[in-house]
Amino acid sequence: MTSVAALVPYLGGALGVSGVAVVASRRRELRVRWCAWAAGVPLLTAAFWWGRPGTALLGVAAGVVAVVEYGRLMRLRWADRAVLAAAVAGVVLAAWLAPGEVARVAAAGALAVAAVPLLTGDGERGGYRLAAGLLGLVWLGVLAALVPLGATALALFVAVSVADIAAYFAGRRLGGPRLSPLSPAKRWSGTLAGSAAGVAVFAVLSALSWPAAVAVAVGGPAGDLLESMVKRGAGAKDAGGWLPGSGGLLDRIDSLLGALAVLLVLG
């Protein structure tokens, strides 16, 4: 088990080294993305340093923003989005304030999500709205795992981020078979290289375990493909456009959500 304090030097060093590499690359899009990282990483670290209250508030904020983006992609009504956001926030807060009641709060949230299309009497799109709402609750509700995992979740975020970057560059350089029709740009070579890089990050951070390795190697790519499926169904390239260099928040945390889900199942 690592600690947030132990991770800070590594995070600072990674930002410094990556900053030098970005400047050397002379690519504007990489500079924009690095600036967003330089602003976001200290805030992220501060939230985890605060402990369970900080991670809970971080999870609620991320969940609400992700629900807004997800609802837009799935073309859900504002009532569906509002109830889904409340349900996701409730699950995250329960993980902080009442850990033993998380399953009950999640079930209550699922009933509330189901009630919206039922009460509006939507016979045409009610089934779709119900299915989309429940998928959103299951997918985004795993943010509640940030609270009990603490520093391990921060290490997981670093590992999947490094894995994503390594997969992108290795896939472009090595080529080979495509990973999935859902994401034609991704290659098996990049996925394997990214998985190895993510596992190596866990080893460097002294947080390596077999569930963590499986979460990075399997859950990360699966989370990325899940978001690609949602975006492809919506005919959208990105989940949003407000996050410089990354599109939307879902585009940034899709791999983390998949890895968290796997870690929850195995841990």
JSON list of N, CA and C in Angstrom, two decimals, residues 9-80:
[
{"chain": "A", "resi": 9, "resn": "PRO", "atom": "N", "xyz": [6.52, 13.06, -5.22]},
{"chain": "A", "resi": 9, "resn": "PRO", "atom": "CA", "xyz": [7.77, 13.25, -5.99]},
{"chain": "A", "resi": 9, "resn": "PRO", "atom": "C", "xyz": [7.71, 12.63, -7.38]},
{"chain": "A", "resi": 10, "resn": "TYR", "atom": "N", "xyz": [7.05, 11.48, -7.49]},
{"chain": "A", "resi": 10, "resn": "TYR", "atom": "CA", "xyz": [6.95, 10.83, -8.80]},
{"chain": "A", "resi": 10, "resn": "TYR", "atom": "C", "xyz": [6.07, 11.65, -9.74]},
{"chain": "A", "resi": 11, "resn": "LEU", "atom": "N", "xyz": [4.97, 12.19, -9.21]},
{"chain": "A", "resi": 11, "resn": "LEU", "atom": "CA", "xyz": [4.08, 13.00, -10.05]},
{"chain": "A", "resi": 11, "resn": "LEU", "atom": "C", "xyz": [4.79, 14.27, -10.52]},
{"chain": "A", "resi": 12, "resn": "GLY", "atom": "N", "xyz": [5.51, 14.91, -9.60]},
{"chain": "A", "resi": 12, "resn": "GLY", "atom": "CA", "xyz": [6.26, 16.10, -9.98]},
{"chain": "A", "resi": 12, "resn": "GLY", "atom": "C", "xyz": [7.34, 15.80, -10.99]},
{"chain": "A", "resi": 13, "resn": "GLY", "atom": "N", "xyz": [8.05, 14.70, -10.78]},
{"chain": "A", "resi": 13, "resn": "GLY", "atom": "CA", "xyz": [9.09, 14.31, -11.73]},
{"chain": "A", "resi": 13, "resn": "GLY", "atom": "C", "xyz": [8.54, 13.98, -13.09]},
{"chain": "A", "resi": 14, "resn": "ALA", "atom": "N", "xyz": [7.39, 13.29, -13.11]},
{"chain": "A", "resi": 14, "resn": "ALA", "atom": "CA", "xyz": [6.77, 12.93, -14.38]},
{"chain": "A", "resi": 14, "resn": "ALA", "atom": "C", "xyz": [6.33, 14.17, -15.14]},
{"chain": "A", "resi": 15, "resn": "LEU", "atom": "N", "xyz": [5.78, 15.16, -14.43]},
{"chain": "A", "resi": 15, "resn": "LEU", "atom": "CA", "xyz": [5.38, 16.41, -15.09]},
{"chain": "A", "resi": 15, "resn": "LEU", "atom": "C", "xyz": [6.60, 17.14, -15.67]},
{"chain": "A", "resi": 16, "resn": "GLY", "atom": "N", "xyz": [7.69, 17.15, -14.90]},
{"chain": "A", "resi": 16, "resn": "GLY", "atom": "CA", "xyz": [8.90, 17.83, -15.37]},
{"chain": "A", "resi": 16, "resn": "GLY", "atom": "C", "xyz": [9.49, 17.17, -16.60]},
{"chain": "A", "resi": 17, "resn": "VAL", "atom": "N", "xyz": [9.65, 15.84, -16.54]},
{"chain": "A", "resi": 17, "resn": "VAL", "atom": "CA", "xyz": [10.23, 15.11, -17.67]},
{"chain": "A", "resi": 17, "resn": "VAL", "atom": "C", "xyz": [9.35, 15.23, -18.91]},
{"chain": "A", "resi": 18, "resn": "SER", "atom": "N", "xyz": [8.02, 15.06, -18.70]},
{"chain": "A", "resi": 18, "resn": "SER", "atom": "CA", "xyz": [7.10, 15.16, -19.84]},
{"chain": "A", "resi": 18, "resn": "SER", "atom": "C", "xyz": [7.09, 16.57, -20.42]},
{"chain": "A", "resi": 19, "resn": "GLY", "atom": "N", "xyz": [7.25, 17.58, -19.55]},
{"chain": "A", "resi": 19, "resn": "GLY", "atom": "CA", "xyz": [7.30, 18.96, -20.04]},
{"chain": "A", "resi": 19, "resn": "GLY", "atom": "C", "xyz": [8.48, 19.19, -20.96]},
{"chain": "A", "resi": 20, "resn": "VAL", "atom": "N", "xyz": [9.63, 18.66, -20.58]},
{"chain": "A", "resi": 20, "resn": "VAL", "atom": "CA", "xyz": [10.82, 18.78, -21.42]},
{"chain": "A", "resi": 20, "resn": "VAL", "atom": "C", "xyz": [10.60, 18.07, -22.76]},
{"chain": "A", "resi": 21, "resn": "ALA", "atom": "N", "xyz": [10.01, 16.88, -22.70]},
{"chain": "A", "resi": 21, "resn": "ALA", "atom": "CA", "xyz": [9.75, 16.12, -23.92]},
{"chain": "A", "resi": 21, "resn": "ALA", "atom": "C", "xyz": [8.76, 16.86, -24.84]},
{"chain": "A", "resi": 22, "resn": "VAL", "atom": "N", "xyz": [7.75, 17.48, -24.24]},
{"chain": "A", "resi": 22, "resn": "VAL", "atom": "CA", "xyz": [6.75, 18.20, -25.02]},
{"chain": "A", "resi": 22, "resn": "VAL", "atom": "C", "xyz": [7.38, 19.41, -25.71]},
{"chain": "A", "resi": 23, "resn": "VAL", "atom": "N", "xyz": [8.21, 20.14, -24.98]},
{"chain": "A", "resi": 23, "resn": "VAL", "atom": "CA", "xyz": [8.89, 21.30, -25.58]},
{"chain": "A", "resi": 23, "resn": "VAL", "atom": "C", "xyz": [9.78, 20.85, -26.73]},
{"chain": "A", "resi": 24, "resn": "ALA", "atom": "N", "xyz": [10.49, 19.73, -26.53]},
{"chain": "A", "resi": 24, "resn": "ALA", "atom": "CA", "xyz": [11.38, 19.23, -27.58]},
{"chain": "A", "resi": 24, "resn": "ALA", "atom": "C", "xyz": [10.60, 18.77, -28.81]},
{"chain": "A", "resi": 25, "resn": "SER", "atom": "N", "xyz": [9.37, 18.29, -28.61]},
{"chain": "A", "resi": 25, "resn": "SER", "atom": "CA", "xyz": [8.58, 17.79, -29.73]},
{"chain": "A", "resi": 25, "resn": "SER", "atom": "C", "xyz": [8.08, 18.92, -30.64]},
{"chain": "A", "resi": 26, "resn": "ARG", "atom": "N", "xyz": [7.94, 20.14, -30.09]},
{"chain": "A", "resi": 26, "resn": "ARG", "atom": "CA", "xyz": [7.46, 21.31, -30.83]},
{"chain": "A", "resi": 26, "resn": "ARG", "atom": "C", "xyz": [6.07, 21.11, -31.41]},
{"chain": "A", "resi": 27, "resn": "ARG", "atom": "N", "xyz": [5.27, 20.28, -30.76]},
{"chain": "A", "resi": 27, "resn": "ARG", "atom": "CA", "xyz": [3.90, 20.03, -31.22]},
{"chain": "A", "resi": 27, "resn": "ARG", "atom": "C", "xyz": [2.92, 20.78, -30.32]},
{"chain": "A", "resi": 28, "resn": "ARG", "atom": "N", "xyz": [2.14, 21.66, -30.94]},
{"chain": "A", "resi": 28, "resn": "ARG", "atom": "CA", "xyz": [1.26, 22.53, -30.17]},
{"chain": "A", "resi": 28, "resn": "ARG", "atom": "C", "xyz": [0.22, 21.75, -29.38]},
{"chain": "A", "resi": 29, "resn": "GLU", "atom": "N", "xyz": [-0.37, 20.70, -29.99]},
{"chain": "A", "resi": 29, "resn": "GLU", "atom": "CA", "xyz": [-1.42, 19.95, -29.29]},
{"chain": "A", "resi": 29, "resn": "GLU", "atom": "C", "xyz": [-0.90, 19.27, -28.03]},
{"chain": "A", "resi": 30, "resn": "LEU", "atom": "N", "xyz": [0.39, 18.86, -28.08]},
{"chain": "A", "resi": 30, "resn": "LEU", "atom": "CA", "xyz": [0.98, 18.25, -26.89]},
{"chain": "A", "resi": 30, "resn": "LEU", "atom": "C", "xyz": [1.24, 19.30, -25.81]},
{"chain": "A", "resi": 31, "resn": "ARG", "atom": "N", "xyz": [1.60, 20.51, -26.22]},
{"chain": "A", "resi": 31, "resn": "ARG", "atom": "CA", "xyz": [1.81, 21.58, -25.23]},
{"chain": "A", "resi": 31, "resn": "ARG", "atom": "C", "xyz": [0.50, 21.94, -24.55]},
{"chain": "A", "resi": 32, "resn": "VAL", "atom": "N", "xyz": [-0.58, 21.99, -25.33]},
{"chain": "A", "resi": 32, "resn": "VAL", "atom": "CA", "xyz": [-1.89, 22.30, -24.75]},
{"chain": "A", "resi": 32, "resn": "VAL", "atom": "C", "xyz": [-2.29, 21.22, -23.75]},
{"chain": "A", "resi": 33, "resn": "ARG", "atom": "N", "xyz": [-2.10, 19.97, -24.13]},
{"chain": "A", "resi": 33, "resn": "ARG", "atom": "CA", "xyz": [-2.46, 18.87, -23.23]},
{"chain": "A", "resi": 33, "resn": "ARG", "atom": "C", "xyz": [-1.61, 18.88, -21.97]},
{"chain": "A", "resi": 34, "resn": "TRP", "atom": "N", "xyz": [-0.31, 19.18, -22.12]},
{"chain": "A", "resi": 34, "resn": "TRP", "atom": "CA", "xyz": [0.56, 19.20, -20.95]},
{"chain": "A", "resi": 34, "resn": "TRP", "atom": "C", "xyz": [0.16, 20.32, -19.99]},
{"chain": "A", "resi": 35, "resn": "CYS", "atom": "N", "xyz": [-0.22, 21.48, -20.53]},
{"chain": "A", "resi": 35, "resn": "CYS", "atom": "CA", "xyz": [-0.66, 22.58, -19.67]},
{"chain": "A", "resi": 35, "resn": "CYS", "atom": "C", "xyz": [-1.90, 22.20, -18.86]},
{"chain": "A", "resi": 36, "resn": "ALA", "atom": "N", "xyz": [-2.81, 21.46, -19.50]},
{"chain": "A", "resi": 36, "resn": "ALA", "atom": "CA", "xyz": [-4.00, 20.99, -18.79]},
{"chain": "A", "resi": 36, "resn": "ALA", "atom": "C", "xyz": [-3.60, 20.03, -17.68]},
{"chain": "A", "resi": 37, "resn": "TRP", "atom": "N", "xyz": [-2.64, 19.15, -17.96]},
{"chain": "A", "resi": 37, "resn": "TRP", "atom": "CA", "xyz": [-2.15, 18.24, -16.93]},
{"chain": "A", "resi": 37, "resn": "TRP", "atom": "C", "xyz": [-1.49, 19.01, -15.78]},
{"chain": "A", "resi": 38, "resn": "ALA", "atom": "N", "xyz": [-0.66, 20.00, -16.13]},
{"chain": "A", "resi": 38, "resn": "ALA", "atom": "CA", "xyz": [0.05, 20.77, -15.11]},
{"chain": "A", "resi": 38, "resn": "ALA", "atom": "C", "xyz": [-0.91, 21.48, -14.17]},
{"chain": "A", "resi": 39, "resn": "ALA", "atom": "N", "xyz": [-2.08, 21.87, -14.69]},
{"chain": "A", "resi": 39, "resn": "ALA", "atom": "CA", "xyz": [-3.08, 22.52, -13.85]},
{"chain": "A", "resi": 39, "resn": "ALA", "atom": "C", "xyz": [-3.91, 21.51, -13.07]},
{"chain": "A", "resi": 40, "resn": "GLY", "atom": "N", "xyz": [-4.18, 20.35, -13.67]},
{"chain": "A", "resi": 40, "resn": "GLY", "atom": "CA", "xyz": [-5.07, 19.39, -13.05]},
{"chain": "A", "resi": 40, "resn": "GLY", "atom": "C", "xyz": [-4.43, 18.47, -12.03]},
{"chain": "A", "resi": 41, "resn": "VAL", "atom": "N", "xyz": [-3.18, 18.09, -12.25]},
{"chain": "A", "resi": 41, "resn": "VAL", "atom": "CA", "xyz": [-2.53, 17.13, -11.35]},
{"chain": "A", "resi": 41, "resn": "VAL", "atom": "C", "xyz": [-2.42, 17.66, -9.92]},
{"chain": "A", "resi": 42, "resn": "PRO", "atom": "N", "xyz": [-2.01, 18.92, -9.68]},
{"chain": "A", "resi": 42, "resn": "PRO", "atom": "CA", "xyz": [-1.98, 19.41, -8.30]},
{"chain": "A", "resi": 42, "resn": "PRO", "atom": "C", "xyz": [-3.35, 19.39, -7.63]},
{"chain": "A", "resi": 43, "resn": "LEU", "atom": "N", "xyz": [-4.41, 19.76, -8.36]},
{"chain": "A", "resi": 43, "resn": "LEU", "atom": "CA", "xyz": [-5.76, 19.72, -7.79]},
{"chain": "A", "resi": 43, "resn": "LEU", "atom": "C", "xyz": [-6.16, 18.29, -7.46]},
{"chain": "A", "resi": 44, "resn": "LEU", "atom": "N", "xyz": [-5.86, 17.37, -8.36]},
{"chain": "A", "resi": 44, "resn": "LEU", "atom": "CA", "xyz": [-6.16, 15.97, -8.13]},
{"chain": "A", "resi": 44, "resn": "LEU", "atom": "C", "xyz": [-5.42, 15.43, -6.91]},
{"chain": "A", "resi": 45, "resn": "THR", "atom": "N", "xyz": [-4.14, 15.76, -6.82]},
{"chain": "A", "resi": 45, "resn": "THR", "atom": "CA", "xyz": [-3.33, 15.30, -5.70]},
{"chain": "A", "resi": 45, "resn": "THR", "atom": "C", "xyz": [-3.83, 15.88, -4.39]},
{"chain": "A", "resi": 46, "resn": "ALA", "atom": "N", "xyz": [-4.22, 17.16, -4.39]},
{"chain": "A", "resi": 46, "resn": "ALA", "atom": "CA", "xyz": [-4.72, 17.79, -3.17]},
{"chain": "A", "resi": 46, "resn": "ALA", "atom": "C", "xyz": [-5.99, 17.11, -2.69]},
{"chain": "A", "resi": 47, "resn": "ALA", "atom": "N", "xyz": [-6.86, 16.73, -3.63]},
{"chain": "A", "resi": 47, "resn": "ALA", "atom": "CA", "xyz": [-8.10, 16.06, -3.25]},
{"chain": "A", "resi": 47, "resn": "ALA", "atom": "C", "xyz": [-7.81, 14.72, -2.57]},
{"chain": "A", "resi": 48, "resn": "PHE", "atom": "N", "xyz": [-6.89, 13.95, -3.12]},
{"chain": "A", "resi": 48, "resn": "PHE", "atom": "CA", "xyz": [-6.54, 12.67, -2.50]},
{"chain": "A", "resi": 48, "resn": "PHE", "atom": "C", "xyz": [-5.81, 12.87, -1.19]},
{"chain": "A", "resi": 49, "resn": "TRP", "atom": "N", "xyz": [-5.01, 13.92, -1.08]},
{"chain": "A", "resi": 49, "resn": "TRP", "atom": "CA", "xyz": [-4.27, 14.19, 0.15]},
{"chain": "A", "resi": 49, "resn": "TRP", "atom": "C", "xyz": [-5.25, 14.49, 1.29]},
{"chain": "A", "resi": 50, "resn": "TRP", "atom": "N", "xyz": [-6.38, 15.09, 0.98]},
{"chain": "A", "resi": 50, "resn": "TRP", "atom": "CA", "xyz": [-7.38, 15.42, 1.98]},
{"chain": "A", "resi": 50, "resn": "TRP", "atom": "C", "xyz": [-8.01, 14.16, 2.57]},
{"chain": "A", "resi": 51, "resn": "GLY", "atom": "N", "xyz": [-7.87, 13.06, 1.90]},
{"chain": "A", "resi": 51, "resn": "GLY", "atom": "CA", "xyz": [-8.42, 11.81, 2.40]},
{"chain": "A", "resi": 51, "resn": "GLY", "atom": "C", "xyz": [-9.81, 11.52, 1.85]},
{"chain": "A", "resi": 52, "resn": "ARG", "atom": "N", "xyz": [-10.61, 10.81, 2.60]},
{"chain": "A", "resi": 52, "resn": "ARG", "atom": "CA", "xyz": [-11.93, 10.39, 2.13]},
{"chain": "A", "resi": 52, "resn": "ARG", "atom": "C", "xyz": [-12.85, 11.56, 1.77]},
{"chain": "A", "resi": 53, "resn": "PRO", "atom": "N", "xyz": [-12.89, 12.64, 2.55]},
{"chain": "A", "resi": 53, "resn": "PRO", "atom": "CA", "xyz": [-13.74, 13.77, 2.13]},
{"chain": "A", "resi": 53, "resn": "PRO", "atom": "C", "xyz": [-13.31, 14.33, 0.77]},
{"chain": "A", "resi": 54, "resn": "GLY", "atom": "N", "xyz": [-12.01, 14.47, 0.56]},
{"chain": "A", "resi": 54, "resn": "GLY", "atom": "CA", "xyz": [-11.52, 15.02, -0.69]},
{"chain": "A", "resi": 54, "resn": "GLY", "atom": "C", "xyz": [-11.81, 14.10, -1.87]},
{"chain": "A", "resi": 55, "resn": "THR", "atom": "N", "xyz": [-11.58, 12.81, -1.70]},
{"chain": "A", "resi": 55, "resn": "THR", "atom": "CA", "xyz": [-11.84, 11.88, -2.81]},
{"chain": "A", "resi": 55, "resn": "THR", "atom": "C", "xyz": [-13.34, 11.77, -3.09]},
{"chain": "A", "resi": 56, "resn": "ALA", "atom": "N", "xyz": [-14.16, 11.88, -2.04]},
{"chain": "A", "resi": 56, "resn": "ALA", "atom": "CA", "xyz": [-15.61, 11.83, -2.24]},
{"chain": "A", "resi": 56, "resn": "ALA", "atom": "C", "xyz": [-16.08, 13.04, -3.03]},
{"chain": "A", "resi": 57, "resn": "LEU", "atom": "N", "xyz": [-15.62, 14.22, -2.66]},
{"chain": "A", "resi": 57, "resn": "LEU", "atom": "CA", "xyz": [-16.00, 15.43, -3.40]},
{"chain": "A", "resi": 57, "resn": "LEU", "atom": "C", "xyz": [-15.49, 15.38, -4.83]},
{"chain": "A", "resi": 58, "resn": "LEU", "atom": "N", "xyz": [-14.28, 14.86, -5.01]},
{"chain": "A", "resi": 58, "resn": "LEU", "atom": "CA", "xyz": [-13.73, 14.70, -6.36]},
{"chain": "A", "resi": 58, "resn": "LEU", "atom": "C", "xyz": [-14.60, 13.74, -7.17]},
{"chain": "A", "resi": 59, "resn": "GLY", "atom": "N", "xyz": [-15.00, 12.62, -6.55]},
{"chain": "A", "resi": 59, "resn": "GLY", "atom": "CA", "xyz": [-15.84, 11.65, -7.23]},
{"chain": "A", "resi": 59, "resn": "GLY", "atom": "C", "xyz": [-17.20, 12.21, -7.61]},
{"chain": "A", "resi": 60, "resn": "VAL", "atom": "N", "xyz": [-17.79, 13.00, -6.71]},
{"chain": "A", "resi": 60, "resn": "VAL", "atom": "CA", "xyz": [-19.09, 13.62, -7.00]},
{"chain": "A", "resi": 60, "resn": "VAL", "atom": "C", "xyz": [-18.96, 14.60, -8.16]},
{"chain": "A", "resi": 61, "resn": "ALA", "atom": "N", "xyz": [-17.95, 15.46, -8.11]},
{"chain": "A", "resi": 61, "resn": "ALA", "atom": "CA", "xyz": [-17.76, 16.44, -9.18]},
{"chain": "A", "resi": 61, "resn": "ALA", "atom": "C", "xyz": [-17.53, 15.74, -10.52]},
{"chain": "A", "resi": 62, "resn": "ALA", "atom": "N", "xyz": [-16.65, 14.74, -10.52]},
{"chain": "A", "resi": 62, "resn": "ALA", "atom": "CA", "xyz": [-16.37, 14.01, -11.76]},
{"chain": "A", "resi": 62, "resn": "ALA", "atom": "C", "xyz": [-17.61, 13.28, -12.25]},
{"chain": "A", "resi": 63, "resn": "GLY", "atom": "N", "xyz": [-18.39, 12.71, -11.32]},
{"chain": "A", "resi": 63, "resn": "GLY", "atom": "CA", "xyz": [-19.59, 11.98, -11.70]},
{"chain": "A", "resi": 63, "resn": "GLY", "atom": "C", "xyz": [-20.63, 12.86, -12.33]},
{"chain": "A", "resi": 64, "resn": "VAL", "atom": "N", "xyz": [-20.84, 14.05, -11.78]},
{"chain": "A", "resi": 64, "resn": "VAL", "atom": "CA", "xyz": [-21.86, 14.96, -12.32]},
{"chain": "A", "resi": 64, "resn": "VAL", "atom": "C", "xyz": [-21.46, 15.44, -13.72]},
{"chain": "A", "resi": 65, "resn": "VAL", "atom": "N", "xyz": [-20.19, 15.82, -13.88]},
{"chain": "A", "resi": 65, "resn": "VAL", "atom": "CA", "xyz": [-19.73, 16.27, -15.20]},
{"chain": "A", "resi": 65, "resn": "VAL", "atom": "C", "xyz": [-19.82, 15.13, -16.21]},
{"chain": "A", "resi": 66, "resn": "ALA", "atom": "N", "xyz": [-19.42, 13.93, -15.79]},
{"chain": "A", "resi": 66, "resn": "ALA", "atom": "CA", "xyz": [-19.47, 12.78, -16.69]},
{"chain": "A", "resi": 66, "resn": "ALA", "atom": "C", "xyz": [-20.91, 12.45, -17.09]},
{"chain": "A", "resi": 67, "resn": "VAL", "atom": "N", "xyz": [-21.85, 12.60, -16.15]},
{"chain": "A", "resi": 67, "resn": "VAL", "atom": "CA", "xyz": [-23.26, 12.34, -16.47]},
{"chain": "A", "resi": 67, "resn": "VAL", "atom": "C", "xyz": [-23.76, 13.34, -17.51]},
{"chain": "A", "resi": 68, "resn": "VAL", "atom": "N", "xyz": [-23.37, 14.60, -17.38]},
{"chain": "A", "resi": 68, "resn": "VAL", "atom": "CA", "xyz": [-23.78, 15.61, -18.36]},
{"chain": "A", "resi": 68, "resn": "VAL", "atom": "C", "xyz": [-23.28, 15.23, -19.75]},
{"chain": "A", "resi": 69, "resn": "GLU", "atom": "N", "xyz": [-22.01, 14.81, -19.84]},
{"chain": "A", "resi": 69, "resn": "GLU", "atom": "CA", "xyz": [-21.45, 14.42, -21.13]},
{"chain": "A", "resi": 69, "resn": "GLU", "atom": "C", "xyz": [-22.11, 13.15, -21.65]},
{"chain": "A", "resi": 70, "resn": "TYR", "atom": "N", "xyz": [-22.29, 12.19, -20.77]},
{"chain": "A", "resi": 70, "resn": "TYR", "atom": "CA", "xyz": [-22.91, 10.92, -21.16]},
{"chain": "A", "resi": 70, "resn": "TYR", "atom": "C", "xyz": [-24.35, 11.15, -21.61]},
{"chain": "A", "resi": 71, "resn": "GLY", "atom": "N", "xyz": [-25.08, 11.96, -20.87]},
{"chain": "A", "resi": 71, "resn": "GLY", "atom": "CA", "xyz": [-26.46, 12.25, -21.24]},
{"chain": "A", "resi": 71, "resn": "GLY", "atom": "C", "xyz": [-26.58, 12.91, -22.60]},
{"chain": "A", "resi": 72, "resn": "ARG", "atom": "N", "xyz": [-25.62, 13.78, -22.91]},
{"chain": "A", "resi": 72, "resn": "ARG", "atom": "CA", "xyz": [-25.63, 14.42, -24.23]},
{"chain": "A", "resi": 72, "resn": "ARG", "atom": "C", "xyz": [-25.36, 13.39, -25.33]},
{"chain": "A", "resi": 73, "resn": "LEU", "atom": "N", "xyz": [-24.40, 12.50, -25.09]},
{"chain": "A", "resi": 73, "resn": "LEU", "atom": "CA", "xyz": [-24.09, 11.48, -26.09]},
{"chain": "A", "resi": 73, "resn": "LEU", "atom": "C", "xyz": [-25.27, 10.55, -26.33]},
{"chain": "A", "resi": 74, "resn": "MET", "atom": "N", "xyz": [-25.96, 10.20, -25.25]},
{"chain": "A", "resi": 74, "resn": "MET", "atom": "CA", "xyz": [-27.07, 9.25, -25.35]},
{"chain": "A", "resi": 74, "resn": "MET", "atom": "C", "xyz": [-28.40, 9.94, -25.66]},
{"chain": "A", "resi": 75, "resn": "ARG", "atom": "N", "xyz": [-28.37, 11.27, -25.76]},
{"chain": "A", "resi": 75, "resn": "ARG", "atom": "CA", "xyz": [-29.56, 12.07, -26.06]},
{"chain": "A", "resi": 75, "resn": "ARG", "atom": "C", "xyz": [-30.67, 11.84, -25.03]},
{"chain": "A", "resi": 76, "resn": "LEU", "atom": "N", "xyz": [-30.27, 11.83, -23.76]},
{"chain": "A", "resi": 76, "resn": "LEU", "atom": "CA", "xyz": [-31.23, 11.67, -22.67]},
{"chain": "A", "resi": 76, "resn": "LEU", "atom": "C", "xyz": [-31.87, 13.01, -22.34]},
{"chain": "A", "resi": 77, "resn": "ARG", "atom": "N", "xyz": [-33.08, 12.96, -21.85]},
{"chain": "A", "resi": 77, "resn": "ARG", "atom": "CA", "xyz": [-33.77, 14.18, -21.43]},
{"chain": "A", "resi": 77, "resn": "ARG", "atom": "C", "xyz": [-33.11, 14.72, -20.17]},
{"chain": "A", "resi": 78, "resn": "TRP", "atom": "N", "xyz": [-33.37, 16.02, -19.90]},
{"chain": "A", "resi": 78, "resn": "TRP", "atom": "CA", "xyz": [-32.76, 16.64, -18.72]},
{"chain": "A", "resi": 78, "resn": "TRP", "atom": "C", "xyz": [-33.22, 15.98, -17.43]},
{"chain": "A", "resi": 79, "resn": "ALA", "atom": "N", "xyz": [-34.45, 15.50, -17.40]},
{"chain": "A", "resi": 79, "resn": "ALA", "atom": "CA", "xyz": [-34.93, 14.81, -16.20]},
{"chain": "A", "resi": 79, "resn": "ALA", "atom": "C", "xyz": [-34.13, 13.54, -15.95]},
{"chain": "A", "resi": 80, "resn": "ASP", "atom": "N", "xyz": [-33.84, 12.79, -17.03]},
{"chain": "A", "resi": 80, "resn": "ASP", "atom": "CA", "xyz": [-33.04, 11.58, -16.90]},
{"chain": "A", "resi": 80, "resn": "ASP", "atom": "C", "xyz": [-31.63, 11.92, -16.40]}
]
